[in-house]
Tab-separated table of C-alpha atoms in Angstrom:
chain	number	residue	atom	x	y	z
A	1	MET	CA	84.279	69.670	141.626
A	2	VAL	CA	85.683	70.473	145.079
A	3	LYS	CA	87.820	67.322	145.003
A	4	THR	CA	89.179	68.267	141.576
A	5	PHE	CA	90.045	71.762	142.802
A	6	ARG	CA	91.816	70.389	145.875
A	7	THR	CA	93.818	67.983	143.743
A	8	ALA	CA	94.865	70.770	141.393
A	9	LEU	CA	95.833	72.959	144.350
A	10	VAL	CA	97.993	70.223	145.861
A	11	VAL	CA	99.764	69.678	142.543
A	12	LEU	CA	100.391	73.412	142.196
A	13	LEU	CA	101.745	73.775	145.721
A	14	CYS	CA	104.020	70.771	145.306
A	15	SER	CA	105.437	72.160	142.082
A	16	LEU	CA	106.310	75.561	143.494
A	17	PRO	CA	109.383	74.481	145.481
A	18	LEU	CA	110.748	72.625	142.448
A	19	ALA	CA	110.368	75.698	140.262
A	20	ALA	CA	112.087	77.783	142.920
A	21	LEU	CA	115.014	75.366	143.112
A	22	ALA	CA	115.513	75.673	139.360
A	23	ASP	CA	115.416	79.496	139.329
A	24	LEU	CA	118.545	80.566	137.456
A	25	THR	CA	118.343	84.083	138.876
A	26	ALA	CA	119.430	82.573	142.210
A	27	ILE	CA	122.986	82.414	140.849
A	28	PRO	CA	125.176	84.934	138.998
A	29	SER	CA	125.869	84.986	135.282
A	30	GLY	CA	129.334	83.905	134.237
A	31	LYS	CA	131.538	80.887	133.706
A	32	TYR	CA	130.638	77.550	135.298
A	33	THR	CA	132.873	74.481	135.189
A	34	LEU	CA	132.334	70.851	136.075
A	35	ASP	CA	132.517	69.517	139.613
A	36	LYS	CA	134.415	66.396	138.572
A	37	THR	CA	133.222	64.462	141.605
A	38	HIS	CA	129.602	64.876	140.483
A	39	GLY	CA	129.531	64.549	136.718
A	40	TYR	CA	128.460	61.585	134.609
A	41	ILE	CA	128.187	60.922	130.881
A	42	THR	CA	126.788	57.538	129.877
A	43	PHE	CA	125.345	55.960	126.773
A	44	SER	CA	123.143	52.917	126.290
A	45	TYR	CA	122.061	50.746	123.374
A	46	SER	CA	120.257	47.508	122.596
A	47	HIS	CA	122.423	44.388	122.649
A	48	LEU	CA	120.697	41.884	120.363
A	49	GLY	CA	117.420	42.846	122.045
A	50	PHE	CA	118.408	40.971	125.203
A	51	SER	CA	119.790	43.820	127.304
A	52	THR	CA	120.582	47.530	127.364
A	53	PRO	CA	124.243	47.961	128.355
A	54	GLN	CA	125.338	51.184	130.061
A	55	VAL	CA	128.765	52.572	129.158
A	56	GLY	CA	130.361	55.739	130.506
A	57	PHE	CA	133.345	58.065	130.244
A	58	ASN	CA	135.574	58.761	133.242
A	59	SER	CA	137.305	61.919	132.015
A	60	PHE	CA	135.607	64.978	130.537
A	61	ASP	CA	135.283	68.735	130.962
A	62	VAL	CA	132.219	70.969	130.819
A	63	VAL	CA	132.317	74.756	130.434
A	64	LEU	CA	129.089	76.743	130.584
A	65	ASN	CA	129.040	80.480	129.949
A	66	LEU	CA	125.724	81.242	131.599
A	67	ASP	CA	123.491	84.262	131.109
A	68	THR	CA	120.932	83.896	133.891
A	69	GLN	CA	118.707	86.703	132.614
A	70	ASN	CA	118.720	85.424	129.031
A	71	PRO	CA	119.594	81.704	129.179
A	72	GLN	CA	119.175	81.441	125.406
A	73	LYS	CA	122.361	83.508	125.072
A	74	SER	CA	124.379	81.005	127.096
A	75	THR	CA	126.961	78.702	125.508
A	76	LEU	CA	128.069	75.193	126.430
A	77	GLU	CA	131.165	73.177	125.556
A	78	VAL	CA	131.853	69.552	126.480
A	79	LEU	CA	135.168	67.816	125.809
A	80	ILE	CA	135.449	64.066	126.445
A	81	ASP	CA	138.603	61.963	126.588
A	82	ALA	CA	137.427	59.122	124.352
A	83	ALA	CA	140.046	56.739	125.755
A	84	SER	CA	138.447	57.067	129.208
A	85	ILE	CA	135.497	54.936	128.076
A	86	ASP	CA	134.417	52.504	130.794
A	87	SER	CA	132.177	49.495	130.181
A	88	ARG	CA	133.408	47.791	133.386
A	89	VAL	CA	134.911	45.081	131.169
A	90	GLU	CA	138.570	45.745	130.345
A	91	GLU	CA	138.604	43.581	127.224
A	92	PHE	CA	135.528	45.368	125.853
A	93	ASP	CA	137.065	48.769	126.619
A	94	GLU	CA	140.069	47.808	124.504
A	95	HIS	CA	137.687	46.803	121.724
A	96	LEU	CA	135.787	50.114	121.928
A	97	THR	CA	138.934	52.249	121.855
A	98	GLY	CA	140.365	50.299	118.926
A	99	GLU	CA	140.086	50.889	115.191
A	100	GLU	CA	136.691	49.157	114.845
A	101	PHE	CA	135.013	51.779	117.009
A	102	PHE	CA	136.292	55.037	118.531
A	103	ASN	CA	139.879	54.632	117.280
A	104	THR	CA	141.127	56.808	120.119
A	105	ALA	CA	144.752	56.701	118.969
A	106	LYS	CA	143.713	58.754	115.939
A	107	TYR	CA	140.677	60.565	117.391
A	108	PRO	CA	141.360	61.180	121.095
A	109	ASP	CA	138.507	63.624	121.754
A	110	ILE	CA	134.739	63.744	121.541
A	111	ARG	CA	133.397	67.289	121.484
A	112	PHE	CA	130.027	69.013	121.796
A	113	GLU	CA	129.582	72.750	121.197
A	114	SER	CA	126.226	74.467	121.517
A	115	THR	CA	124.896	76.657	118.722
A	116	ASP	CA	121.517	77.542	120.232
A	117	ILE	CA	119.632	77.145	123.512
A	118	LYS	CA	115.836	77.200	123.463
A	119	LYS	CA	113.636	77.485	126.535
A	120	THR	CA	110.935	74.787	126.470
A	121	GLY	CA	109.463	75.064	129.963
A	122	GLU	CA	109.854	76.493	133.461
A	123	SER	CA	113.129	74.642	133.997
A	124	THR	CA	113.701	72.841	130.687
A	125	PHE	CA	115.693	73.731	127.589
A	126	ASP	CA	116.690	72.275	124.243
A	127	ILE	CA	120.452	72.578	123.842
A	128	VAL	CA	121.213	72.499	120.127
A	129	GLY	CA	124.762	71.984	118.959
A	130	ASN	CA	127.362	70.060	117.014
A	131	MET	CA	128.878	66.795	118.180
A	132	THR	CA	132.213	65.668	116.783
A	133	ILE	CA	133.194	62.004	117.002
A	134	MET	CA	136.040	60.449	114.997
A	135	GLY	CA	136.489	63.697	113.088
A	136	GLN	CA	132.872	63.762	111.894
A	137	THR	CA	130.528	66.536	113.033
A	138	HIS	CA	126.726	66.346	113.070
A	139	PRO	CA	123.950	68.355	114.756
A	140	VAL	CA	122.488	67.041	118.014
A	141	THR	CA	119.788	68.365	120.345
A	142	PHE	CA	119.841	67.590	124.065
A	143	ALA	CA	116.663	67.889	126.131
A	144	ALA	CA	117.973	69.479	129.338
A	145	THR	CA	116.493	70.060	132.783
A	146	ILE	CA	117.784	72.464	135.418
A	147	ASN	CA	117.776	70.392	138.610
A	148	LYS	CA	118.801	73.147	140.987
A	149	ALA	CA	120.492	76.537	141.015
A	150	GLY	CA	121.831	78.040	144.219
A	151	LYS	CA	124.579	78.039	146.818
A	152	ASN	CA	126.241	74.671	147.354
A	153	PRO	CA	126.086	74.252	151.154
A	154	MET	CA	129.259	72.149	151.307
A	155	LYS	CA	131.522	74.079	148.930
A	156	LYS	CA	130.008	77.484	149.751
A	157	VAL	CA	129.974	78.451	146.079
A	158	ASP	CA	127.248	79.169	143.541
A	159	ALA	CA	126.323	75.964	141.759
A	160	LEU	CA	124.110	74.619	139.018
A	161	GLY	CA	122.849	71.072	138.495
A	162	VAL	CA	121.728	69.918	135.056
A	163	SER	CA	120.508	66.663	133.505
A	164	ALA	CA	120.269	66.145	129.738
A	165	GLU	CA	119.476	63.405	127.253
A	166	THR	CA	119.531	62.817	123.520
A	167	LYS	CA	119.282	59.951	121.056
A	168	ILE	CA	121.594	59.533	118.081
A	169	LEU	CA	122.298	57.010	115.346
A	170	ARG	CA	125.904	55.945	115.865
A	171	SER	CA	126.246	55.017	112.205
A	172	GLN	CA	126.144	58.743	111.332
A	173	TRP	CA	129.610	59.063	112.898
A	174	GLY	CA	131.044	55.948	111.266
A	175	LEU	CA	130.323	53.768	114.307
A	176	GLY	CA	127.759	51.500	112.683
A	177	ARG	CA	129.579	48.176	113.003
A	178	TYR	CA	127.308	45.249	113.988
A	179	ALA	CA	124.122	47.313	113.502
A	180	PRO	CA	121.254	46.634	113.485
A	181	ALA	CA	121.833	43.482	115.589
A	182	VAL	CA	123.563	45.747	118.085
A	183	GLY	CA	121.350	48.821	118.186
A	184	ASP	CA	122.221	51.731	115.928
A	185	GLU	CA	120.212	54.081	118.145
A	186	VAL	CA	122.169	55.213	121.186
A	187	THR	CA	120.784	57.122	124.157
A	188	ILE	CA	123.226	59.589	125.711
A	189	GLN	CA	122.572	60.812	129.252
A	190	VAL	CA	124.403	63.543	131.121
A	191	THR	CA	124.056	64.707	134.695
A	192	ALA	CA	126.438	67.284	136.100
A	193	GLU	CA	127.029	69.765	138.875
A	194	MET	CA	128.903	72.914	137.937
A	195	PHE	CA	130.558	75.593	140.051
A	196	TYR	CA	130.759	79.323	139.379
A	197	GLN	CA	134.247	80.572	138.531
A	198	GLU	CA	134.832	84.163	139.613
């Protein structure tokens, strides 16, 4: 019994600093934009069952209108330059931006706009919204975690760090070529640091 209590106490004490780091009230409400040196959007999928390739985008913007007292009232917009896709293989990038997949000449942008934000835990939220790819819009929910909120010691500005993940079926957006041999289910991961804009 004593051992169980001590274990529980240790777990509680260890969790307190993490909760404090994710306290949104440590920063002001307002507009936050992406620190482009610390932002990543990647997606992964099954390749014939043999591997799980990771592909990213090199150019995108994030705008968060944050209400620290009522986070559910916040709004989030993400705009991705689809042609900035980066698989680390130039020939494959050309394939992905072509007509068989993202067709970036006709559909240059990928967009996500939140419609609802639901608190799910001490530092976790479901970000519900609409994702538009190739002119088609469908609802998506990201499971998001607040990594840290506070003053960035290097930039001397209020900052927020967030990680988020969702799974989609690419075929819903007309990107189903080669499925199911190449996985239809795609995992999207986002991690970003954002700075307060006065």
